[in-house]
Amino acid sequence: MTDVIVIGAGVTGCAVARELSRFDLSVAVLEKACDVAEGAAKSNSAIVHAGFDAKPGTDKARFNVFGNALFEPLCRELGVPFQRNTTLVVAFSPGDLPRLEELKARGEKNGVPGLRIAGRDEVRAREPNIGREVCAALVAPTGGICCPYELTFRLAENAAANGTEFIFNCGVRTVVRSGAAWRVEAEGGRVFETRTVVNAAGLYADVLNNQVSAAKLTITPRRGEYLMIDKAYAGAFCATVFQVPTPMGKGVLVSPTVDGTLIVGPTAENIADKADTRTTAAGLEKIRQAAFRTWNNLPLSGVIATFAGLRACGDRGDFVLGEPPDAPGFFNAAAIESPGLTAAPALGVWLAERIAKTLNAQRATFNAKCETCWKPFREMTNEQRVTAIKENPAYGRIVCRCETVSEAEIRASIRCRIGARTLDGVKRRTRAGMGRCQGGFCTPRIIAILCEELGLKPEQVTKFGGGSWMIGD
Ligand SMILES: Cc1cc2nc3c(=O)[nH]c(=O)nc-3n(C[C@H](O)[C@H](O)[C@H](O)COP(=O)(O)OP(=O)(O)OC[C@H]3O[C@@H](n4cnc5c(N)ncnc54)[C@H](O)[C@@H]3O)c2cc1C
């Protein structure tokens, strides 16, 4: 019998698992994919929202502002890049100005510090590449950027170091009450008995909630498509620049990423298929048209990748959190759409404390530092590089030339507790394959390393598990 089963190893599930590992509880995370961060956690805007967008009084507003404040210490502990680069919401016509005032007032109600409205000259001085039509902008100094998949991976790695078990390729089919406990049945006939359950299953959290509660929930996927712009344009924007929001979302943004690229998007389109993460010509054209207003010289020749993510939009207008009245011991972290990345650290703290109280758990020994992770070669000084190569010559063999990723880092990413098992797993842990050539040169080398480390044949190596083999018959 486990104390807690967390279903889903996205940023929410991993944040909850890490916080639970502070207590003397046995915790297992069941994930249907072959790795962490295979859902929305891998494909979002990567913005740590200030908190002016959510409606005052909602859980979205509360956990956004609380989560934002936790990012600095959390990212320091885990060694995840995070920058408070400031968020701007730009008005392109005098008609937009009342919307900026509204957002400012809303943010102040939510407790967002430092909000103010800047005029055209100040905005243009801050961001010389901003569109010519700019009139004014809401300035939110607590807005930030981070790497969502690195955060998820390191939350999981740290939870595992503190005793949490992670089981991949383990999709949960049913959750049913079993006396005072829960019986969780997963694919492959695997059965788990647990005292409590955390439902952090992203797009599928409605299915699990509806198995245990009469308070039904519907989650609709809302697709967001993006363009990623090459590092050659790093510095084109320092702040994250939004346009005024629409009823479907926060609108199209242009933002630097912590890795030096620029992200442009997303669209917002409700779709029927929870697995449809295709990009479309129409979606990319919408981004192009909207983003040109923010960045008149948007360099389409600098686009190195396009991708799409699916928001888990619930039908209650807010996150769905905690125990349904008719299912005590079953804790929802459901309908976690934006600002779910920002809220994740706060959701982790809140849920873990409630579960610990329910189970009467005590604090346990906990190491907050993610110690097993490696230092990226590209971030080392020359002196550090010389020392690293002396200690481990594999640091001297660069596998991904675009992102300067060494063989040592790729091997470390496979050998760590929550080790990479696929090409995408290596890519998200190290950035190998994320540069301008998008893996054109390094993919065969990474396949060879995965084979050596895991005892696989090349034809067994996949991009992201399942049947996504890299080499056909
Ligand atoms: C286009 C887009 C832009 C966004 N931009 C931002 C942003 O800039 N800032 C921000 O704060 N938020 C943003 N968000 C929201 C944020 O990405 C999500 O709220 C967050 O990633 C949700 O994390 P999660 O762990 O709840 O869900 P997910 O990351 O989707 O994880 C759920 C996990 O559960 C697993 N799973 C599902 N069913 C089962 C099952 N039956 N058994 C086992 N495992 C299962 C899935 O495989 C998945 O790994 C954005 C989202 C999207 C899609």
mmCIF file of C-alpha atoms and ligand atoms in Angstrom, residues 7-13 30-33 38-41 43-47 49 170-172 200-204 208 222 224 226 266 309-311 333 336-342, ligand 1:
data_model
loop_
_atom_site.group_PDB
_atom_site.id
_atom_site.type_symbol
_atom_site.label_atom_id
_atom_site.label_comp_id
_atom_site.label_asym_id
_atom_site.label_seq_id
_atom_site.Cartn_x
_atom_site.Cartn_y
_atom_site.Cartn_z
ATOM 1 C CA ILE A 7 -1.025 10.373 -11.816
ATOM 2 C CA GLY A 8 0.873 12.377 -14.429
ATOM 3 C CA ALA A 9 4.507 13.515 -14.554
ATOM 4 C CA GLY A 10 3.969 16.973 -16.010
ATOM 5 C CA VAL A 11 5.128 20.077 -14.206
ATOM 6 C CA THR A 12 2.146 19.879 -11.812
ATOM 7 C CA GLY A 13 2.600 16.199 -10.885
ATOM 8 C CA LEU A 30 2.587 6.943 -12.613
ATOM 9 C CA GLU A 31 3.095 8.396 -16.089
ATOM 10 C CA LYS A 32 1.635 7.008 -19.293
ATOM 11 C CA ALA A 33 4.426 8.411 -21.483
ATOM 12 C CA GLU A 38 5.564 14.872 -22.421
ATOM 13 C CA GLY A 39 2.311 16.910 -22.161
ATOM 14 C CA ALA A 40 1.669 20.657 -21.943
ATOM 15 C CA ALA A 41 4.786 21.044 -19.819
ATOM 16 C CA SER A 43 5.116 22.981 -25.273
ATOM 17 C CA ASN A 44 4.053 26.289 -23.795
ATOM 18 C CA SER A 45 5.235 29.906 -23.852
ATOM 19 C CA ALA A 46 7.579 29.387 -20.858
ATOM 20 C CA ILE A 47 6.407 32.614 -19.241
ATOM 21 C CA HIS A 49 3.281 35.246 -15.452
ATOM 22 C CA CYS A 170 2.127 3.272 -16.951
ATOM 23 C CA GLY A 171 -1.128 4.882 -18.120
ATOM 24 C CA VAL A 172 -3.845 4.687 -15.475
ATOM 25 C CA ALA A 200 -2.466 15.576 -12.342
ATOM 26 C CA ALA A 201 -3.279 13.909 -15.666
ATOM 27 C CA GLY A 202 -3.472 17.105 -17.734
ATOM 28 C CA LEU A 203 -5.890 16.743 -20.652
ATOM 29 C CA TYR A 204 -7.172 13.438 -19.235
ATOM 30 C CA LEU A 208 -10.210 10.201 -13.865
ATOM 31 C CA ARG A 222 -7.121 24.302 -26.922
ATOM 32 C CA GLY A 224 -1.544 26.849 -29.377
ATOM 33 C CA TYR A 226 4.382 28.641 -32.140
ATOM 34 C CA PRO A 266 0.551 31.011 -29.598
ATOM 35 C CA GLY A 309 0.845 22.526 -27.343
ATOM 36 C CA LEU A 310 -2.612 21.743 -25.992
ATOM 37 C CA ARG A 311 -4.085 23.704 -23.091
ATOM 38 C CA ALA A 333 -4.958 19.153 -9.820
ATOM 39 C CA ILE A 336 -4.480 23.335 -15.159
ATOM 40 C CA GLU A 337 -4.389 25.597 -18.182
ATOM 41 C CA SER A 338 -2.366 28.815 -18.255
ATOM 42 C CA PRO A 339 -0.964 30.066 -15.836
ATOM 43 C CA GLY A 340 -0.317 26.455 -14.825
ATOM 44 C CA LEU A 341 3.446 26.555 -15.309
ATOM 45 C CA THR A 342 3.697 29.624 -13.080
HETATM 46 C C1 LIG B 1 0.057 26.722 -25.771
HETATM 47 C C2 LIG B 1 0.261 26.845 -24.291
HETATM 48 C C3 LIG B 1 0.885 27.953 -23.746
HETATM 49 C C4 LIG B 1 1.043 28.064 -22.356
HETATM 50 N N1 LIG B 1 1.808 29.078 -21.855
HETATM 51 C C5 LIG B 1 2.005 29.151 -20.517
HETATM 52 C C6 LIG B 1 2.866 30.135 -19.966
HETATM 53 O O1 LIG B 1 3.545 30.872 -20.684
HETATM 54 N N2 LIG B 1 2.948 30.229 -18.626
HETATM 55 C C7 LIG B 1 2.242 29.432 -17.790
HETATM 56 O O2 LIG B 1 2.308 29.628 -16.590
HETATM 57 N N3 LIG B 1 1.492 28.431 -18.287
HETATM 58 C C8 LIG B 1 1.378 28.265 -19.622
HETATM 59 N N4 LIG B 1 0.639 27.239 -20.138
HETATM 60 C C9 LIG B 1 0.012 26.296 -19.232
HETATM 61 C C10 LIG B 1 0.994 25.245 -18.752
HETATM 62 O O3 LIG B 1 1.802 24.773 -19.790
HETATM 63 C C11 LIG B 1 0.182 24.096 -18.178
HETATM 64 O O4 LIG B 1 -0.745 24.607 -17.271
HETATM 65 C C12 LIG B 1 1.056 23.090 -17.468
HETATM 66 O O5 LIG B 1 2.077 22.640 -18.295
HETATM 67 C C13 LIG B 1 0.175 21.944 -17.027
HETATM 68 O O6 LIG B 1 0.987 20.974 -16.473
HETATM 69 P P1 LIG B 1 0.369 19.607 -16.013
HETATM 70 O O7 LIG B 1 1.446 18.856 -15.367
HETATM 71 O O8 LIG B 1 -0.869 19.875 -15.232
HETATM 72 O O9 LIG B 1 -0.124 18.915 -17.355
HETATM 73 P P2 LIG B 1 0.750 18.153 -18.447
HETATM 74 O O10 LIG B 1 2.066 18.779 -18.631
HETATM 75 O O11 LIG B 1 -0.099 18.006 -19.650
HETATM 76 O O12 LIG B 1 1.017 16.749 -17.768
HETATM 77 C C14 LIG B 1 0.029 15.780 -17.610
HETATM 78 C C15 LIG B 1 0.713 14.428 -17.658
HETATM 79 O O13 LIG B 1 -0.228 13.414 -17.342
HETATM 80 C C16 LIG B 1 0.035 12.298 -18.167
HETATM 81 N N5 LIG B 1 -1.187 11.478 -18.206
HETATM 82 C C17 LIG B 1 -2.367 11.779 -18.797
HETATM 83 N N6 LIG B 1 -3.249 10.794 -18.584
HETATM 84 C C18 LIG B 1 -2.632 9.855 -17.836
HETATM 85 C C19 LIG B 1 -3.028 8.605 -17.302
HETATM 86 N N7 LIG B 1 -4.254 8.132 -17.492
HETATM 87 N N8 LIG B 1 -2.130 7.903 -16.589
HETATM 88 C C20 LIG B 1 -0.856 8.377 -16.388
HETATM 89 N N9 LIG B 1 -0.436 9.556 -16.880
HETATM 90 C C21 LIG B 1 -1.307 10.292 -17.590
HETATM 91 C C22 LIG B 1 0.419 12.914 -19.488
HETATM 92 O O14 LIG B 1 1.136 11.998 -20.299
HETATM 93 C C23 LIG B 1 1.249 14.096 -19.046
HETATM 94 O O15 LIG B 1 2.613 13.766 -18.935
HETATM 95 C C24 LIG B 1 0.513 27.075 -21.519
HETATM 96 C C25 LIG B 1 -0.087 25.937 -22.074
HETATM 97 C C26 LIG B 1 -0.164 25.793 -23.438
HETATM 98 C C27 LIG B 1 -0.682 24.517 -23.999
#
